[in-house]
PDB file of N, CA and C in Angstrom:
ATOM      1  N   MET A  73      44.387 129.616 -22.045  1.00  0.00           N
ATOM      2  CA  MET A  73      45.304 128.395 -21.453  1.00  0.00           C
ATOM      3  C   MET A  73      45.496 127.802 -20.817  1.00  0.00           C
ATOM      4  N   SER A  74      43.917 128.491 -19.388  1.00  0.00           N
ATOM      5  CA  SER A  74      44.197 127.565 -18.290  1.00  0.00           C
ATOM      6  C   SER A  74      43.248 126.114 -18.513  1.00  0.00           C
ATOM      7  N   SER A  75      42.479 126.887 -19.328  1.00  0.00           N
ATOM      8  CA  SER A  75      41.057 126.274 -19.852  1.00  0.00           C
ATOM      9  C   SER A  75      41.740 124.174 -20.825  1.00  0.00           C
ATOM     10  N   THR A  76      43.614 124.451 -21.636  1.00  0.00           N
ATOM     11  CA  THR A  76      44.079 123.689 -21.601  1.00  0.00           C
ATOM     12  C   THR A  76      44.946 122.848 -20.997  1.00  0.00           C
ATOM     13  N   SER A  77      44.857 123.083 -20.052  1.00  0.00           N
ATOM     14  CA  SER A  77      46.381 122.722 -18.534  1.00  0.00           C
ATOM     15  C   SER A  77      45.215 121.249 -17.895  1.00  0.00           C
ATOM     16  N   PRO A  78      44.240 121.987 -17.200  1.00  0.00           N
ATOM     17  CA  PRO A  78      43.210 120.542 -17.201  1.00  0.00           C
ATOM     18  C   PRO A  78      43.427 119.787 -17.860  1.00  0.00           C
ATOM     19  N   ASN A  79      42.824 120.302 -19.857  1.00  0.00           N
ATOM     20  CA  ASN A  79      43.034 118.810 -21.159  1.00  0.00           C
ATOM     21  C   ASN A  79      44.646 117.884 -20.427  1.00  0.00           C
ATOM     22  N   ASP A  80      45.424 118.720 -20.312  1.00  0.00           N
ATOM     23  CA  ASP A  80      46.972 117.806 -20.868  1.00  0.00           C
ATOM     24  C   ASP A  80      47.081 117.436 -19.665  1.00  0.00           C
ATOM     25  N   SER A  81      46.149 117.325 -18.379  1.00  0.00           N
ATOM     26  CA  SER A  81      46.919 116.948 -17.160  1.00  0.00           C
ATOM     27  C   SER A  81      46.002 115.394 -17.308  1.00  0.00           C
ATOM     28  N   GLY A  82      44.859 116.211 -18.097  1.00  0.00           N
ATOM     29  CA  GLY A  82      44.156 114.720 -18.196  1.00  0.00           C
ATOM     30  C   GLY A  82      44.220 113.481 -18.983  1.00  0.00           C
ATOM     31  N   ALA A  83      44.654 114.684 -19.429  1.00  0.00           N
ATOM     32  CA  ALA A  83      45.507 113.426 -20.781  1.00  0.00           C
ATOM     33  C   ALA A  83      46.779 112.350 -20.616  1.00  0.00           C
ATOM     34  N   SER A  84      47.284 113.217 -19.678  1.00  0.00           N
ATOM     35  CA  SER A  84      48.517 111.992 -18.991  1.00  0.00           C
ATOM     36  C   SER A  84      48.785 111.531 -17.358  1.00  0.00           C
ATOM     37  N   GLN A  85      47.284 111.628 -17.318  1.00  0.00           N
ATOM     38  CA  GLN A  85      47.129 110.505 -16.424  1.00  0.00           C
ATOM     39  C   GLN A  85      46.476 109.457 -16.918  1.00  0.00           C
ATOM     40  N   PRO A  86      46.133 109.402 -18.079  1.00  0.00           N
ATOM     41  CA  PRO A  86      45.460 107.839 -18.118  1.00  0.00           C
ATOM     42  C   PRO A  86      47.065 106.900 -18.793  1.00  0.00           C
ATOM     43  N   ASN A  87      47.904 107.674 -19.344  1.00  0.00           N
ATOM     44  CA  ASN A  87      49.149 107.097 -19.693  1.00  0.00           C
ATOM     45  C   ASN A  87      49.897 107.034 -18.658  1.00  0.00           C
ATOM     46  N   THR A  88      50.278 107.728 -18.205  1.00  0.00           N
ATOM     47  CA  THR A  88      50.628 107.355 -16.139  1.00  0.00           C
ATOM     48  C   THR A  88      49.760 106.323 -15.762  1.00  0.00           C
ATOM     49  N   SER A  89      48.634 105.894 -15.601  1.00  0.00           N
ATOM     50  CA  SER A  89      47.253 105.080 -15.374  1.00  0.00           C
ATOM     51  C   SER A  89      47.877 103.133 -16.286  1.00  0.00           C
ATOM     52  N   GLU A  90      47.566 103.597 -17.741  1.00  0.00           N
ATOM     53  CA  GLU A  90      48.986 103.109 -18.883  1.00  0.00           C
ATOM     54  C   GLU A  90      50.264 102.048 -18.225  1.00  0.00           C
ATOM     55  N   ASP A  91      50.556 103.252 -17.708  1.00  0.00           N
ATOM     56  CA  ASP A  91      52.209 103.019 -17.612  1.00  0.00           C
ATOM     57  C   ASP A  91      52.235 102.491 -16.172  1.00  0.00           C
ATOM     58  N   ALA A  92      51.787 102.715 -15.436  1.00  0.00           N
ATOM     59  CA  ALA A  92      51.891 101.448 -14.183  1.00  0.00           C
ATOM     60  C   ALA A  92      51.141  99.822 -14.324  1.00  0.00           C
ATOM     61  N   ASN A  93      50.213  99.970 -14.986  1.00  0.00           N
ATOM     62  CA  ASN A  93      49.451  98.729 -15.330  1.00  0.00           C
ATOM     63  C   ASN A  93      50.382  97.840 -16.224  1.00  0.00           C
ATOM     64  N   ALA A  94      51.227  99.146 -16.699  1.00  0.00           N
ATOM     65  CA  ALA A  94      52.406  97.504 -17.302  1.00  0.00           C
ATOM     66  C   ALA A  94      53.632  97.278 -16.692  1.00  0.00           C
ATOM     67  N   ASP A  95      54.212  98.513 -16.295  1.00  0.00           N
ATOM     68  CA  ASP A  95      54.998  97.955 -14.696  1.00  0.00           C
ATOM     69  C   ASP A  95      54.296  96.663 -14.006  1.00  0.00           C
ATOM     70  N   VAL A  96      53.828  96.915 -13.443  1.00  0.00           N
ATOM     71  CA  VAL A  96      52.400  95.594 -12.460  1.00  0.00           C
ATOM     72  C   VAL A  96      52.424  94.542 -13.775  1.00  0.00           C
ATOM     73  N   THR A  97      52.120  94.532 -14.987  1.00  0.00           N
ATOM     74  CA  THR A  97      51.895  93.407 -15.974  1.00  0.00           C
ATOM     75  C   THR A  97      53.472  93.043 -15.501  1.00  0.00           C
ATOM     76  N   ALA A  98      54.243  93.248 -16.258  1.00  0.00           N
ATOM     77  CA  ALA A  98      55.471  93.075 -16.530  1.00  0.00           C
ATOM     78  C   ALA A  98      55.893  92.078 -15.066  1.00  0.00           C
ATOM     79  N   ALA A  99      56.193  93.485 -13.504  1.00  0.00           N
ATOM     80  CA  ALA A  99      55.996  92.417 -12.869  1.00  0.00           C
ATOM     81  C   ALA A  99      55.090  91.289 -12.524  1.00  0.00           C
ATOM     82  N   VAL A 100      54.453  91.227 -12.378  1.00  0.00           N
ATOM     83  CA  VAL A 100      53.235  89.844 -12.411  1.00  0.00           C
ATOM     84  C   VAL A 100      53.905  89.199 -13.206  1.00  0.00           C
ATOM     85  N   GLU A 101      54.170  89.304 -15.004  1.00  0.00           N
ATOM     86  CA  GLU A 101      54.495  87.895 -15.668  1.00  0.00           C
ATOM     87  C   GLU A 101      55.391  87.652 -14.797  1.00  0.00           C
ATOM     88  N   GLU A 102      57.048  88.560 -14.356  1.00  0.00           N
ATOM     89  CA  GLU A 102      57.979  88.263 -14.317  1.00  0.00           C
ATOM     90  C   GLU A 102      58.122  87.119 -13.382  1.00  0.00           C
ATOM     91  N   LEU A 103      57.224  87.247 -11.944  1.00  0.00           N
ATOM     92  CA  LEU A 103      57.289  87.018 -10.565  1.00  0.00           C
ATOM     93  C   LEU A 103      56.459  85.370 -10.982  1.00  0.00           C
ATOM     94  N   LEU A 104      55.143  85.205 -12.075  1.00  0.00           N
ATOM     95  CA  LEU A 104      54.791  84.151 -12.377  1.00  0.00           C
ATOM     96  C   LEU A 104      55.807  83.486 -12.669  1.00  0.00           C
ATOM     97  N   ASN A 105      56.523  84.083 -13.987  1.00  0.00           N
ATOM     98  CA  ASN A 105      57.633  83.032 -14.718  1.00  0.00           C
ATOM     99  C   ASN A 105      58.548  82.472 -13.541  1.00  0.00           C
ATOM    100  N   SER A 106      59.048  83.377 -12.702  1.00  0.00           N
ATOM    101  CA  SER A 106      60.459  83.249 -11.072  1.00  0.00           C
ATOM    102  C   SER A 106      59.618  81.522 -10.939  1.00  0.00           C
ATOM    103  N   LEU A 107      58.778  81.705 -10.381  1.00  0.00           N
ATOM    104  CA  LEU A 107      57.937  80.632  -9.979  1.00  0.00           C
ATOM    105  C   LEU A 107      57.224  79.935 -10.564  1.00  0.00           C
ATOM    106  N   SER A 108      57.480  79.719 -11.774  1.00  0.00           N
ATOM    107  CA  SER A 108      57.319  78.942 -12.663  1.00  0.00           C
ATOM    108  C   SER A 108      58.529  77.718 -13.072  1.00  0.00           C
ATOM    109  N   SER A 109      59.736  78.375 -13.089  1.00  0.00           N
ATOM    110  CA  SER A 109      60.798  77.691 -13.116  1.00  0.00           C
ATOM    111  C   SER A 109      61.293  77.009 -12.146  1.00  0.00           C
ATOM    112  N   LYS A 110      61.140  77.774 -10.760  1.00  0.00           N
ATOM    113  CA  LYS A 110      61.725  76.647  -9.551  1.00  0.00           C
ATOM    114  C   LYS A 110      60.515  75.504  -9.032  1.00  0.00           C
ATOM    115  N   PHE A 111      59.431  76.482  -9.402  1.00  0.00           N
ATOM    116  CA  PHE A 111      58.333  74.422  -9.211  1.00  0.00           C
ATOM    117  C   PHE A 111      58.959  73.862 -10.227  1.00  0.00           C
ATOM    118  N   ALA A 112      59.407  74.074 -11.503  1.00  0.00           N
ATOM    119  CA  ALA A 112      59.528  72.954 -12.146  1.00  0.00           C
ATOM    120  C   ALA A 112      60.831  72.268 -11.497  1.00  0.00           C
ATOM    121  N   GLY A 113      62.103  73.044 -11.021  1.00  0.00           N
ATOM    122  CA  GLY A 113      63.079  72.611 -10.647  1.00  0.00           C
ATOM    123  C   GLY A 113      63.227  72.030  -9.066  1.00  0.00           C
ATOM    124  N   VAL A 114      61.935  72.056  -8.449  1.00  0.00           N
ATOM    125  CA  VAL A 114      61.388  71.289  -7.398  1.00  0.00           C
ATOM    126  C   VAL A 114      61.126  70.000  -7.671  1.00  0.00           C
ATOM    127  N   SER A 115      60.122  69.783  -8.700  1.00  0.00           N
ATOM    128  CA  SER A 115      59.794  68.428  -9.423  1.00  0.00           C
ATOM    129  C   SER A 115      60.391  68.415  -9.812  1.00  0.00           C
ATOM    130  N   SER A 116      61.439  68.143 -10.265  1.00  0.00           N
ATOM    131  CA  SER A 116      62.215  67.472 -11.384  1.00  0.00           C
ATOM    132  C   SER A 116      63.050  66.826  -9.660  1.00  0.00           C
ATOM    133  N   GLU A 117      63.237  67.372  -8.343  1.00  0.00           N
ATOM    134  CA  GLU A 117      64.398  67.311  -6.631  1.00  0.00           C
ATOM    135  C   GLU A 117      63.248  66.070  -7.082  1.00  0.00           C
ATOM    136  N   ILE A 118      61.946  66.664  -6.835  1.00  0.00           N
ATOM    137  CA  ILE A 118      61.049  64.975  -5.996  1.00  0.00           C
ATOM    138  C   ILE A 118      61.212  63.780  -6.655  1.00  0.00           C
ATOM    139  N   PHE A 119      61.140  64.076  -8.159  1.00  0.00           N
ATOM    140  CA  PHE A 119      60.870  62.848  -8.420  1.00  0.00           C
ATOM    141  C   PHE A 119      61.771  62.640  -9.089  1.00  0.00           C
ATOM    142  N   ALA A 120      63.212  63.077  -9.278  1.00  0.00           N
ATOM    143  CA  ALA A 120      64.815  62.917  -8.615  1.00  0.00           C
ATOM    144  C   ALA A 120      64.898  61.471  -7.310  1.00  0.00           C
ATOM    145  N   LYS A 121      64.434  62.080  -6.379  1.00  0.00           N
ATOM    146  CA  LYS A 121      64.740  61.709  -4.937  1.00  0.00           C
ATOM    147  C   LYS A 121      63.673  60.565  -5.012  1.00  0.00           C
ATOM    148  N   MET A 122      62.414  60.619  -5.462  1.00  0.00           N
ATOM    149  CA  MET A 122      61.374  59.668  -5.501  1.00  0.00           C
ATOM    150  C   MET A 122      62.076  58.193  -6.522  1.00  0.00           C
ATOM    151  N   ASP A 123      62.963  58.866  -7.880  1.00  0.00           N
ATOM    152  CA  ASP A 123      63.073  57.531  -8.327  1.00  0.00           C
ATOM    153  C   ASP A 123      63.807  57.072  -7.522  1.00  0.00           C
ATOM    154  N   GLU A 124      64.814  57.435  -6.905  1.00  0.00           N
ATOM    155  CA  GLU A 124      66.588  56.967  -5.898  1.00  0.00           C
ATOM    156  C   GLU A 124      65.696  56.319  -5.027  1.00  0.00           C
ATOM    157  N   MET A 125      64.211  56.758  -4.507  1.00  0.00           N
ATOM    158  CA  MET A 125      63.963  55.340  -3.170  1.00  0.00           C
ATOM    159  C   MET A 125      63.528  54.115  -3.805  1.00  0.00           C
ATOM    160  N   SER A 126      62.625  54.818  -4.782  1.00  0.00           N
ATOM    161  CA  SER A 126      62.428  53.794  -5.850  1.00  0.00           C
ATOM    162  C   SER A 126      63.559  52.485  -5.811  1.00  0.00           C
ATOM    163  N   ARG A 127      64.703  53.116  -6.016  1.00  0.00           N
ATOM    164  CA  ARG A 127      65.654  51.253  -6.914  1.00  0.00           C
ATOM    165  C   ARG A 127      65.949  51.025  -4.979  1.00  0.00           C
ATOM    166  N   ARG A 128      66.568  52.281  -4.210  1.00  0.00           N
ATOM    167  CA  ARG A 128      66.994  51.659  -2.826  1.00  0.00           C
ATOM    168  C   ARG A 128      65.470  50.561  -2.171  1.00  0.00           C
ATOM    169  N   ILE A 129      64.662  50.727  -2.261  1.00  0.00           N
ATOM    170  CA  ILE A 129      63.695  49.427  -1.932  1.00  0.00           C
ATOM    171  C   ILE A 129      63.876  48.252  -2.318  1.00  0.00           C
ATOM    172  N   ASP A 130      63.693  48.492  -3.806  1.00  0.00           N
ATOM    173  CA  ASP A 130      63.807  47.653  -5.276  1.00  0.00           C
ATOM    174  C   ASP A 130      65.434  46.453  -4.377  1.00  0.00           C
ATOM    175  N   THR A 131      66.610  48.206  -4.016  1.00  0.00           N
ATOM    176  CA  THR A 131      67.254  46.877  -3.416  1.00  0.00           C
ATOM    177  C   THR A 131      67.686  46.184  -2.016  1.00  0.00           C
ATOM    178  N   LEU A 132      66.738  46.493  -1.067  1.00  0.00           N
ATOM    179  CA  LEU A 132      66.219  45.941  -0.297  1.00  0.00           C
ATOM    180  C   LEU A 132      65.516  45.060   0.315  1.00  0.00           C
ATOM    181  N   GLU A 133      64.181  45.614  -0.961  1.00  0.00           N
ATOM    182  CA  GLU A 133      63.208  43.932  -1.091  1.00  0.00           C
ATOM    183  C   GLU A 133      64.246  42.963  -1.492  1.00  0.00           C
ATOM    184  N   ALA A 134      64.850  43.268  -2.890  1.00  0.00           N
ATOM    185  CA  ALA A 134      66.177  41.483  -3.625  1.00  0.00           C
ATOM    186  C   ALA A 134      66.485  41.241  -2.412  1.00  0.00           C
ATOM    187  N   ALA A 135      68.043  42.133  -1.281  1.00  0.00           N
ATOM    188  CA  ALA A 135      67.707  41.727  -0.131  1.00  0.00           C
ATOM    189  C   ALA A 135      67.168  40.502   0.662  1.00  0.00           C
ATOM    190  N   LEU A 136      66.590  41.210   1.065  1.00  0.00           N
ATOM    191  CA  LEU A 136      65.619  40.624   1.898  1.00  0.00           C
ATOM    192  C   LEU A 136      64.639  39.413   1.427  1.00  0.00           C
ATOM    193  N   GLN A 137      64.175  39.203  -0.084  1.00  0.00           N
ATOM    194  CA  GLN A 137      63.851  37.886  -0.735  1.00  0.00           C
ATOM    195  C   GLN A 137      65.302  37.005  -0.337  1.00  0.00           C
ATOM    196  N   GLU A 138      66.351  37.405  -0.610  1.00  0.00           N
ATOM    197  CA  GLU A 138      67.444  36.978  -0.506  1.00  0.00           C
ATOM    198  C   GLU A 138      67.977  35.623   0.480  1.00  0.00           C
ATOM    199  N   SER A 139      67.724  36.821   1.767  1.00  0.00           N
ATOM    200  CA  SER A 139      67.655  36.118   2.911  1.00  0.00           C
ATOM    201  C   SER A 139      66.789  34.779   3.389  1.00  0.00           C
ATOM    202  N   LYS A 140      65.158  35.541   2.642  1.00  0.00           N
ATOM    203  CA  LYS A 140      64.607  34.144   2.901  1.00  0.00           C
ATOM    204  C   LYS A 140      65.152  32.745   2.125  1.00  0.00           C
ATOM    205  N   VAL A 141      65.185  32.805   1.403  1.00  0.00           N
ATOM    206  CA  VAL A 141      65.960  31.760   0.209  1.00  0.00           C
ATOM    207  C   VAL A 141      66.974  31.113   1.299  1.00  0.00           C
ATOM    208  N   LYS A 142      68.464  32.332   1.681  1.00  0.00           N
ATOM    209  CA  LYS A 142      69.337  31.745   2.627  1.00  0.00           C
ATOM    210  C   LYS A 142      68.816  30.811   3.888  1.00  0.00           C
ATOM    211  N   GLU A 143      67.182  31.218   4.335  1.00  0.00           N
ATOM    212  CA  GLU A 143      66.734  31.335   5.352  1.00  0.00           C
ATOM    213  C   GLU A 143      66.310  29.501   5.630  1.00  0.00           C
ATOM    214  N   GLY A 144      65.867  29.223   4.367  1.00  0.00           N
ATOM    215  CA  GLY A 144      64.612  28.321   4.050  1.00  0.00           C
ATOM    216  C   GLY A 144      65.841  27.187   3.217  1.00  0.00           C
ATOM    217  N   SER A 145      66.797  27.409   2.747  1.00  0.00           N
ATOM    218  CA  SER A 145      67.308  26.429   2.436  1.00  0.00           C
ATOM    219  C   SER A 145      68.209  26.356   3.911  1.00  0.00           C
ATOM    220  N   SER A 146      69.130  26.287   4.937  1.00  0.00           N
ATOM    221  CA  SER A 146      69.396  26.714   6.122  1.00  0.00           C
ATOM    222  C   SER A 146      68.676  25.258   6.839  1.00  0.00           C
ATOM    223  N   LYS A 147      67.370  25.846   6.637  1.00  0.00           N
ATOM    224  CA  LYS A 147      66.379  25.151   7.902  1.00  0.00           C
ATOM    225  C   LYS A 147      66.728  23.515   6.835  1.00  0.00           C
ATOM    226  N   GLN A 148      67.048  23.842   5.958  1.00  0.00           N
ATOM    227  CA  GLN A 148      65.990  22.500   5.494  1.00  0.00           C
ATOM    228  C   GLN A 148      67.568  21.064   5.814  1.00  0.00           C
TER     229      GLN A 148
END
């Protein structure tokens, strides 16, 4: 009977190792999914900020152009 005992523990060892690998794999996948969703959120925030900056620059350019036109007509 003692000869079956080491075999039993040897058989349960790979299962324990497989369970540990499965747990690590699941944790890594969860972490990657979390990082991916956070990255997507940050990316969309950055694009929104860039769009806002673009609109503000366009408004500023239009105001500068209008100012130049007013200066040019007032000098004549």
